[in-house]
mmCIF file of C-alpha atoms in Angstrom:
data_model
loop_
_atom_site.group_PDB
_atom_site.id
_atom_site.type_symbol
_atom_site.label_atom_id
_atom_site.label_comp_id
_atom_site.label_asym_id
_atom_site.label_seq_id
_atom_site.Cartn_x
_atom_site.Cartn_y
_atom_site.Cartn_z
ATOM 1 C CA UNK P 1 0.000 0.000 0.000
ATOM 2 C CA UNK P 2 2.595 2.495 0.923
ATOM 3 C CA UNK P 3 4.530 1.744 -2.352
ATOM 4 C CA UNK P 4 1.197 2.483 -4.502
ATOM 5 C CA UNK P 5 0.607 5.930 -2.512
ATOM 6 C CA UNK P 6 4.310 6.563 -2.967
ATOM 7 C CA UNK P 7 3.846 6.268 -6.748
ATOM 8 C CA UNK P 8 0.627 7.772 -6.945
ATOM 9 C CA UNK P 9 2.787 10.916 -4.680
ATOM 10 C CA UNK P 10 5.463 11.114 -7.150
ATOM 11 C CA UNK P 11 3.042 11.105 -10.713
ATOM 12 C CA UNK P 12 1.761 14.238 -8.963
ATOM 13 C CA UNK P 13 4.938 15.974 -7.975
ATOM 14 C CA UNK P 14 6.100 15.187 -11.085
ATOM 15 C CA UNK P 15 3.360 16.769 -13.469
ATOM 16 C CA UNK P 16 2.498 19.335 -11.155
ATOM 17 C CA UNK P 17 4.176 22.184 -9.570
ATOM 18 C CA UNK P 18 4.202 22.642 -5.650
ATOM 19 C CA UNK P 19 1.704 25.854 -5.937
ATOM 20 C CA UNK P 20 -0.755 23.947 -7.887
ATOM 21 C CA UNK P 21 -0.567 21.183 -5.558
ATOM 22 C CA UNK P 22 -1.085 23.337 -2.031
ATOM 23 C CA UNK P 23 -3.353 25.992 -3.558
ATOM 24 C CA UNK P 24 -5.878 23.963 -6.354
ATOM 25 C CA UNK P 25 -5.379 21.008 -5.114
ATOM 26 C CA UNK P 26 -6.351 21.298 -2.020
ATOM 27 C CA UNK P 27 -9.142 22.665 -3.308
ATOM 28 C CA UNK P 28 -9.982 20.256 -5.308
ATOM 29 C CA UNK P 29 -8.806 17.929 -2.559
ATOM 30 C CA UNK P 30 -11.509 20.015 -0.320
ATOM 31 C CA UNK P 31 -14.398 19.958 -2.131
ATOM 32 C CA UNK P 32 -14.839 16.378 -3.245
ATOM 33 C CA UNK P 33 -14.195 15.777 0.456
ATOM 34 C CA UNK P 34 -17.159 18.232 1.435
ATOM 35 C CA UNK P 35 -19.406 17.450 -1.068
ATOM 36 C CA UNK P 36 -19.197 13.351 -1.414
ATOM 37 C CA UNK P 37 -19.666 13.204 2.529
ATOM 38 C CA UNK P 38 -22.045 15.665 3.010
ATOM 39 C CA UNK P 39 -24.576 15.064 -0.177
ATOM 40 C CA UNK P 40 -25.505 12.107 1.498
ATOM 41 C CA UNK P 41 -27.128 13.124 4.211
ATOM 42 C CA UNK P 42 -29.418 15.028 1.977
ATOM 43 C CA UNK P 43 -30.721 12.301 0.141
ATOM 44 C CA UNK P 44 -31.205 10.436 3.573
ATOM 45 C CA UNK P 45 -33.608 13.511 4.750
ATOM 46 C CA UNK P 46 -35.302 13.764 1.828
ATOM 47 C CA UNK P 47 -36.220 10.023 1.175
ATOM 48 C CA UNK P 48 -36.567 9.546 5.077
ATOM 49 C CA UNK P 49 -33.948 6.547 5.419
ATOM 50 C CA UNK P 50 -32.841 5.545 8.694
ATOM 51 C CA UNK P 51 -35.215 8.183 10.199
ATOM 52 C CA UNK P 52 -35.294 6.921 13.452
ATOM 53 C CA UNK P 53 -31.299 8.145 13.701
ATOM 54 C CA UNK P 54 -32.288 11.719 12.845
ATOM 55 C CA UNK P 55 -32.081 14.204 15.754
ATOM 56 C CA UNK P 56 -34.738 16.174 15.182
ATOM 57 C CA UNK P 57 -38.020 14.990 13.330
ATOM 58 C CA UNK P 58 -37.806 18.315 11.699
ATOM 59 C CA UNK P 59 -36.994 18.645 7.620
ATOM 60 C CA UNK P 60 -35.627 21.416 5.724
ATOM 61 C CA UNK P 61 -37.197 21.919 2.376
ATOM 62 C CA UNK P 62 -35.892 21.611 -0.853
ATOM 63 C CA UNK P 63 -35.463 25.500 -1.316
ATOM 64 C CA UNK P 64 -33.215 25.668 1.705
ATOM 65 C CA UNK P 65 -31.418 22.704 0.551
ATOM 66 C CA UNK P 66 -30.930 24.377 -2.738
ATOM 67 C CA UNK P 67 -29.526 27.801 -1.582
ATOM 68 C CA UNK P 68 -27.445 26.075 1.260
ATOM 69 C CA UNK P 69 -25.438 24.096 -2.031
ATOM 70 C CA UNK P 70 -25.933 27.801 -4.279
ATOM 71 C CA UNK P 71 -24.208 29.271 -1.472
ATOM 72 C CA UNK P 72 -21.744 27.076 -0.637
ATOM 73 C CA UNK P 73 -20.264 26.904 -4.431
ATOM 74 C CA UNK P 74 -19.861 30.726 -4.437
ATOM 75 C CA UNK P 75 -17.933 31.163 -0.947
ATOM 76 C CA UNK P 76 -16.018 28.545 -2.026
ATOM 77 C CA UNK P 77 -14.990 29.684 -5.325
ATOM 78 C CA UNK P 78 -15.151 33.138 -3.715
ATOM 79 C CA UNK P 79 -13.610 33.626 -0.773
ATOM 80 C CA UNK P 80 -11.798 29.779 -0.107
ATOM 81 C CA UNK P 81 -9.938 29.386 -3.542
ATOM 82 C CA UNK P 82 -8.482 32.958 -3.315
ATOM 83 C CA UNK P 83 -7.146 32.068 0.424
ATOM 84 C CA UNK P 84 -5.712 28.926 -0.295
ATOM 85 C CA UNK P 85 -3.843 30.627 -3.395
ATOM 86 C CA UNK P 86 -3.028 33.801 -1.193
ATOM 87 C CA UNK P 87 -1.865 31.687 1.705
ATOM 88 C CA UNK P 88 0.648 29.646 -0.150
ATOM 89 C CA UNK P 89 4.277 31.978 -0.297
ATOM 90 C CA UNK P 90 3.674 31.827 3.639
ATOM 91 C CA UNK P 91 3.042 28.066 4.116
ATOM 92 C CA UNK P 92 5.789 27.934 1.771
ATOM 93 C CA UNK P 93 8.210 30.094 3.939
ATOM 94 C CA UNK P 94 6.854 27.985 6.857
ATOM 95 C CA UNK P 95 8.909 24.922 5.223
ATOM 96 C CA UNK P 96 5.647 23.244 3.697
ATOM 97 C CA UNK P 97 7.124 21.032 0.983
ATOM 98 C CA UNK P 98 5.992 17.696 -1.190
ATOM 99 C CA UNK P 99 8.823 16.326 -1.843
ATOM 100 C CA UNK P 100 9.526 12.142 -1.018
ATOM 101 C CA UNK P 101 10.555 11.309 1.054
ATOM 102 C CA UNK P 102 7.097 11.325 3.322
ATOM 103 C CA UNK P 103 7.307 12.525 7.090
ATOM 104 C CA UNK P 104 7.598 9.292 9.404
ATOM 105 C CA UNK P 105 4.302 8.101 10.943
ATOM 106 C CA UNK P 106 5.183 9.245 14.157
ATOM 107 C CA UNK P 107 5.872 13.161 13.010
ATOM 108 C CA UNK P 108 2.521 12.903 11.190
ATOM 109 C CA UNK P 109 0.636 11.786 13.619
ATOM 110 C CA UNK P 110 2.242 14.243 16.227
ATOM 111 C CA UNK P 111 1.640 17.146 14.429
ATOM 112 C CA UNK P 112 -2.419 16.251 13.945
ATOM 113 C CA UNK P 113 -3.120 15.841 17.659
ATOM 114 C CA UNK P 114 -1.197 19.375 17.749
ATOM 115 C CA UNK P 115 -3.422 20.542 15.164
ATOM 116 C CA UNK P 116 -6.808 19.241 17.093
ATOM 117 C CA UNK P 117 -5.802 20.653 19.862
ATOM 118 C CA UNK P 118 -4.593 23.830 18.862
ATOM 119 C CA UNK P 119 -8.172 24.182 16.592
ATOM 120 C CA UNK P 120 -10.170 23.048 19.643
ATOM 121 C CA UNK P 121 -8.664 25.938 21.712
ATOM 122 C CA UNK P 122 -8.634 28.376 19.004
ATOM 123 C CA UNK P 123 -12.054 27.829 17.607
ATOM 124 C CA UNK P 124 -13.590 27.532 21.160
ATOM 125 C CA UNK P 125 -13.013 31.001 21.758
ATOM 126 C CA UNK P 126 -13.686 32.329 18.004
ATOM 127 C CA UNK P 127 -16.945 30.385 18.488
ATOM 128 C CA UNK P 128 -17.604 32.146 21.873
ATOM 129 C CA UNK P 129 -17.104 35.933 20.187
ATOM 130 C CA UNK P 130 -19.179 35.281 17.340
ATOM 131 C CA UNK P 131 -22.054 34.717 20.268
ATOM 132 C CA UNK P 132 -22.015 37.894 21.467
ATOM 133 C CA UNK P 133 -24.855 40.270 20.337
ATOM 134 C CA UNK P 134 -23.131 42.168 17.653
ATOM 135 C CA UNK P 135 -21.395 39.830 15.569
ATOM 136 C CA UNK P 136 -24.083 37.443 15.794
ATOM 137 C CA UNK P 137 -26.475 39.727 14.703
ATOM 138 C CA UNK P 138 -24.568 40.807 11.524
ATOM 139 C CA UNK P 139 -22.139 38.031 11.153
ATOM 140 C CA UNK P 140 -22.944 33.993 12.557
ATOM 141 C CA UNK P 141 -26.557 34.671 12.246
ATOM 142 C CA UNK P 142 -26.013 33.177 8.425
ATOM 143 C CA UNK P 143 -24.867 29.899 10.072
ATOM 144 C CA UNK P 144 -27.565 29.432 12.515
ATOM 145 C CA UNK P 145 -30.021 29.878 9.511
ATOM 146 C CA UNK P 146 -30.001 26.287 10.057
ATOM 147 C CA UNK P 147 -31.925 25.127 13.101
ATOM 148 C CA UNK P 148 -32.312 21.611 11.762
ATOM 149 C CA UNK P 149 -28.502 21.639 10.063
ATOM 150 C CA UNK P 150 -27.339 19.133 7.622
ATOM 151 C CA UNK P 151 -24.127 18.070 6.602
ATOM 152 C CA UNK P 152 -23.474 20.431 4.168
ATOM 153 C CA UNK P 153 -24.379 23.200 6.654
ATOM 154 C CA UNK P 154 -20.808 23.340 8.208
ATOM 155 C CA UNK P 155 -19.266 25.542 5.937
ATOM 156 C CA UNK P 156 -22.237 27.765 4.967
ATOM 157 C CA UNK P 157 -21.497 30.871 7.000
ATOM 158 C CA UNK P 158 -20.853 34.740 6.430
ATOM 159 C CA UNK P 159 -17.667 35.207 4.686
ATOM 160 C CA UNK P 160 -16.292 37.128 7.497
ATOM 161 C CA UNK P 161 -16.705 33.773 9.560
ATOM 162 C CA UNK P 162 -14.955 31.559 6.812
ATOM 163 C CA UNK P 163 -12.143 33.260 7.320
ATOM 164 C CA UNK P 164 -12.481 34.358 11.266
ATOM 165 C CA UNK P 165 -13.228 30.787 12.069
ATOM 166 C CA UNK P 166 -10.689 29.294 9.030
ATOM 167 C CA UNK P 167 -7.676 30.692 11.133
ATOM 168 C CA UNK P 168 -8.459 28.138 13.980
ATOM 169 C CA UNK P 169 -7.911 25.110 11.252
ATOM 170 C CA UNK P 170 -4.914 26.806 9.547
ATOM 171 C CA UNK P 171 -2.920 28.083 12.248
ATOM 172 C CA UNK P 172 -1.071 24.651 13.293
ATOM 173 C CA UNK P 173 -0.116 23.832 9.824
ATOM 174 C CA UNK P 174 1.458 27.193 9.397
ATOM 175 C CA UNK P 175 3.018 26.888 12.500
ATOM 176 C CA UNK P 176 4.858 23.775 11.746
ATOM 177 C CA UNK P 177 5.150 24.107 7.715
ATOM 178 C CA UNK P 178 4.077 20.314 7.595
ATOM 179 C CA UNK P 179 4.390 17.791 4.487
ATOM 180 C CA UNK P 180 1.709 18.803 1.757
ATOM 181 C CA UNK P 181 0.217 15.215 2.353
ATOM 182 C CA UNK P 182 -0.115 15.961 6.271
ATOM 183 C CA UNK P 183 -1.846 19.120 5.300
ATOM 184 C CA UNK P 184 -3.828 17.132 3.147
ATOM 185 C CA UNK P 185 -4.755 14.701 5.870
ATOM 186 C CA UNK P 186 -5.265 17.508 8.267
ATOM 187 C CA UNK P 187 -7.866 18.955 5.408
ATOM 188 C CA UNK P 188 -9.670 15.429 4.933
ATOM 189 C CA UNK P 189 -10.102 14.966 8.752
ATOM 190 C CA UNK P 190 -11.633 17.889 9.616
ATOM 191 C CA UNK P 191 -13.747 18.610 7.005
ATOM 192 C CA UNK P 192 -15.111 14.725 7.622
ATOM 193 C CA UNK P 193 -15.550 15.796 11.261
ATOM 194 C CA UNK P 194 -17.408 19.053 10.651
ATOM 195 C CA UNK P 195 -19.392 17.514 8.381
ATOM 196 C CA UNK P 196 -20.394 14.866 10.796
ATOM 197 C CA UNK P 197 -21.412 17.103 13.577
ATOM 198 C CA UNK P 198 -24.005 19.142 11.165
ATOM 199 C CA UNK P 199 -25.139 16.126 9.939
ATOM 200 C CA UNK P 200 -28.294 15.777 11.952
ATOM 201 C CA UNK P 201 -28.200 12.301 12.797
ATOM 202 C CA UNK P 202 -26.875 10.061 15.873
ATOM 203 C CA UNK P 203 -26.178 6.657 14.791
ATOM 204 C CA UNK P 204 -25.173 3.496 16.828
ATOM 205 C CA UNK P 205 -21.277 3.511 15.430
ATOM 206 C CA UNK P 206 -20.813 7.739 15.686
ATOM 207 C CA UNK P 207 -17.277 8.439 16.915
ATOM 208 C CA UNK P 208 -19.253 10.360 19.999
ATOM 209 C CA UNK P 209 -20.329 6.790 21.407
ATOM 210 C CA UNK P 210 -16.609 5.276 21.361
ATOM 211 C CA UNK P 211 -14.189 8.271 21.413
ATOM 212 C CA UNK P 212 -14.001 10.012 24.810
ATOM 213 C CA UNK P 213 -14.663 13.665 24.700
ATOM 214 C CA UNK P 214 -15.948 13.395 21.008
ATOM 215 C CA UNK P 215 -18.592 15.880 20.180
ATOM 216 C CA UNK P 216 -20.285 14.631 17.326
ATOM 217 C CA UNK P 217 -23.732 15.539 15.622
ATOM 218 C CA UNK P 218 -25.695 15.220 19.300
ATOM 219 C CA UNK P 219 -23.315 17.471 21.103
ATOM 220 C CA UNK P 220 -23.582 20.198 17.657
ATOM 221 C CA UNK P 221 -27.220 19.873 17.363
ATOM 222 C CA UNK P 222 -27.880 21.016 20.731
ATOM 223 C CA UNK P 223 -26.017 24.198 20.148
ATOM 224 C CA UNK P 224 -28.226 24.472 16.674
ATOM 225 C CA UNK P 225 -31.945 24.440 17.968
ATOM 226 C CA UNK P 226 -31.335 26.855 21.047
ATOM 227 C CA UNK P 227 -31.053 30.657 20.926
ATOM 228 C CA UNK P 228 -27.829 32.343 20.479
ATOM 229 C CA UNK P 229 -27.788 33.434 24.246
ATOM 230 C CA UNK P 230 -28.004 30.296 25.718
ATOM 231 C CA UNK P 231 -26.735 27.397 23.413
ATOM 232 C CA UNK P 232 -23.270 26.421 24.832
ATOM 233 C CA UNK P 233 -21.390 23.559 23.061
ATOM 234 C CA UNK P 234 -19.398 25.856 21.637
ATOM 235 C CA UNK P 235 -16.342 23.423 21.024
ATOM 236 C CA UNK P 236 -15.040 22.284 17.781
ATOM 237 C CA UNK P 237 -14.003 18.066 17.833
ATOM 238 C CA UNK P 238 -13.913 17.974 21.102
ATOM 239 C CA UNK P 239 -15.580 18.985 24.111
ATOM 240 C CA UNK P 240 -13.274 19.919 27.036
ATOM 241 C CA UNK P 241 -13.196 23.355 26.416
ATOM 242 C CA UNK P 242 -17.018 23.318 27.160
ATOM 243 C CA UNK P 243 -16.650 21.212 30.084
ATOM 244 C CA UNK P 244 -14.224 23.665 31.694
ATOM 245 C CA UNK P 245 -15.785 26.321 31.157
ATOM 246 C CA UNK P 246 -19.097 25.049 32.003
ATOM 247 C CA UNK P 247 -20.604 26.217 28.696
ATOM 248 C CA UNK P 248 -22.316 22.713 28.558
ATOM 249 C CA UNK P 249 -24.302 22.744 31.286
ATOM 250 C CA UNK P 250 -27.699 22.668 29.461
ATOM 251 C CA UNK P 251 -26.955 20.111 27.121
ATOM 252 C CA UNK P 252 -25.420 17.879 30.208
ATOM 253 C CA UNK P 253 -28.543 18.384 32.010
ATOM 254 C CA UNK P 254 -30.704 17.550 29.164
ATOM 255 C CA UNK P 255 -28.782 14.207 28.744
ATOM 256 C CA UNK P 256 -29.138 13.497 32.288
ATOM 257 C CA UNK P 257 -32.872 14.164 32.666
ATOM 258 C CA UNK P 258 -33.294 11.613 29.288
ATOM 259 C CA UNK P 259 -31.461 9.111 30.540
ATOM 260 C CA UNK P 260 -33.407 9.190 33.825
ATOM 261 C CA UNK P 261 -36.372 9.060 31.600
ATOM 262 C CA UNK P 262 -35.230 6.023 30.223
ATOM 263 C CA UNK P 263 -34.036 4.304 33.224
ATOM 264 C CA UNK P 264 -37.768 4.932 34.796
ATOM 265 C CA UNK P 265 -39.303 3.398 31.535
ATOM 266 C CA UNK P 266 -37.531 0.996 32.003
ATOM 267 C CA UNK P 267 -38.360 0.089 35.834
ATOM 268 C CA UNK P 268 -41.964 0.601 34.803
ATOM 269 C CA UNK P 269 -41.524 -2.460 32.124
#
């Protein structure tokens, strides 16, 4: 396996120059990403398969479907292709490079727990801001258009908040100038865990019910269907930046009081 990526690596470095690898194809690398993971869960809503997974028992309608995807293709073309090219001279000058031989396991794994917890910390508060009156009001309002948020809700946002809440996922690769294929793997994980947290269902093999302190699509729905002032759940993957700051105290309690609910149901059978 490591012989076929390694030849796969080196058609690509060959017939293509470092800039077009970081800036369009990571783009390119981005999108198909996005869109094959998140598309999904539209057709799931919309031809009401494995319902009884879904979070809320609310739909959004085709329209809001529609402009979500509209939307999304013009901020991306818009405002994430132009970063991605602008942001290359400095990953560059960072000591980003493509080059074989590949980083050793052990640097690439490193560097994406550094990255996840680096994001966590730096979205956490970014998150928190864009709560306060103000910049809600003009600015994350566009994200919360969703109450009942799908997959492909993640990204769709105010273009001020692309890039205010972009620096959290870019900040540890240009810290550490990383191999273009850890970047890549950075990219592909996140965008795969963003999209699973808007994807409005909780199913028996999410991440959340194996992985300690994993959000997931329960934890991110919560902070969806409440107002602004009082949501919580603020974190990104993970959740320890709410549980310290005690900025998940409604959606603990509302856990607690269901699984009481349960239990007594199931005393009463």
């Amino acid at each position: 396996m490591a012989a076929i990526i390694e030849s796969g690596w080196l058609y690509l470095i060959t017939h293509f120059s470092d800039f077009q690898l970081a800036s369009l194809g990571s783009f390119f690398l981005h999108e198909s990403v996005f869109f094959l993971s998140g598309l999904p869960f539209i057709y799931l809503e919309r031809a009401g398969l494995l319902s009884k997974y879904k979070i809320q028992t609310k739909n959004n309608s085709l329209a809001a479907q529609e402009k979500c995807i509209t939307r999304l293709l013009l901020y991306h073309i818009g405002v994430n292709l132009p970063l991605m090219i602008a942001s290359y001279p400095f990953f560059r000058f960072m000591g980003m490079k493509s080059s074989l031989p590949f980083p050793s396991w052990k640097v690439v794994l490193s560097q994406i727990i550094f990255y996840f917890i680096l994001e966590d910390f730096v979205f956490y508060w970014g998150h928190r801001i864009l709560h306060t009156k103000w910049l809600y009001k003009h600015v994350h309002s566009v994200h919360h258009e969703y109450a009942t948020p799908f997959g492909l809700t993640s990204e769709y946002a105010h273009p001020a908040e692309i890039l205010f809440l972009g620096f959290a996922t870019i900040i540890g690769p240009a810290i550490t100038g990383p191999h273009l294929i850890t970047l890549w793997l950075w990219m592909t994980l996140r965008v795969l865990e963003t999209v699973e947290a808007h994807c409005g269902y909780h199913f028996p093999w999410s991440l959340s019910n194996f992985l300690p302190l994993y959000g997931g699509a329960d934890f991110h729905d919560y902070h969806h269907r409440l107002l602004y002032t009082k949501s919580g759940n603020y974190s990104s993957t993970f959740v320890y930046m709410d549980w310290i700051f005690g900025t998940d105290k409604g959606y603990r309690k509302l856990k607690a009081l269901k699984r009481d609910g349960v239990e007594e149901e199931s005393k009463q059978t």
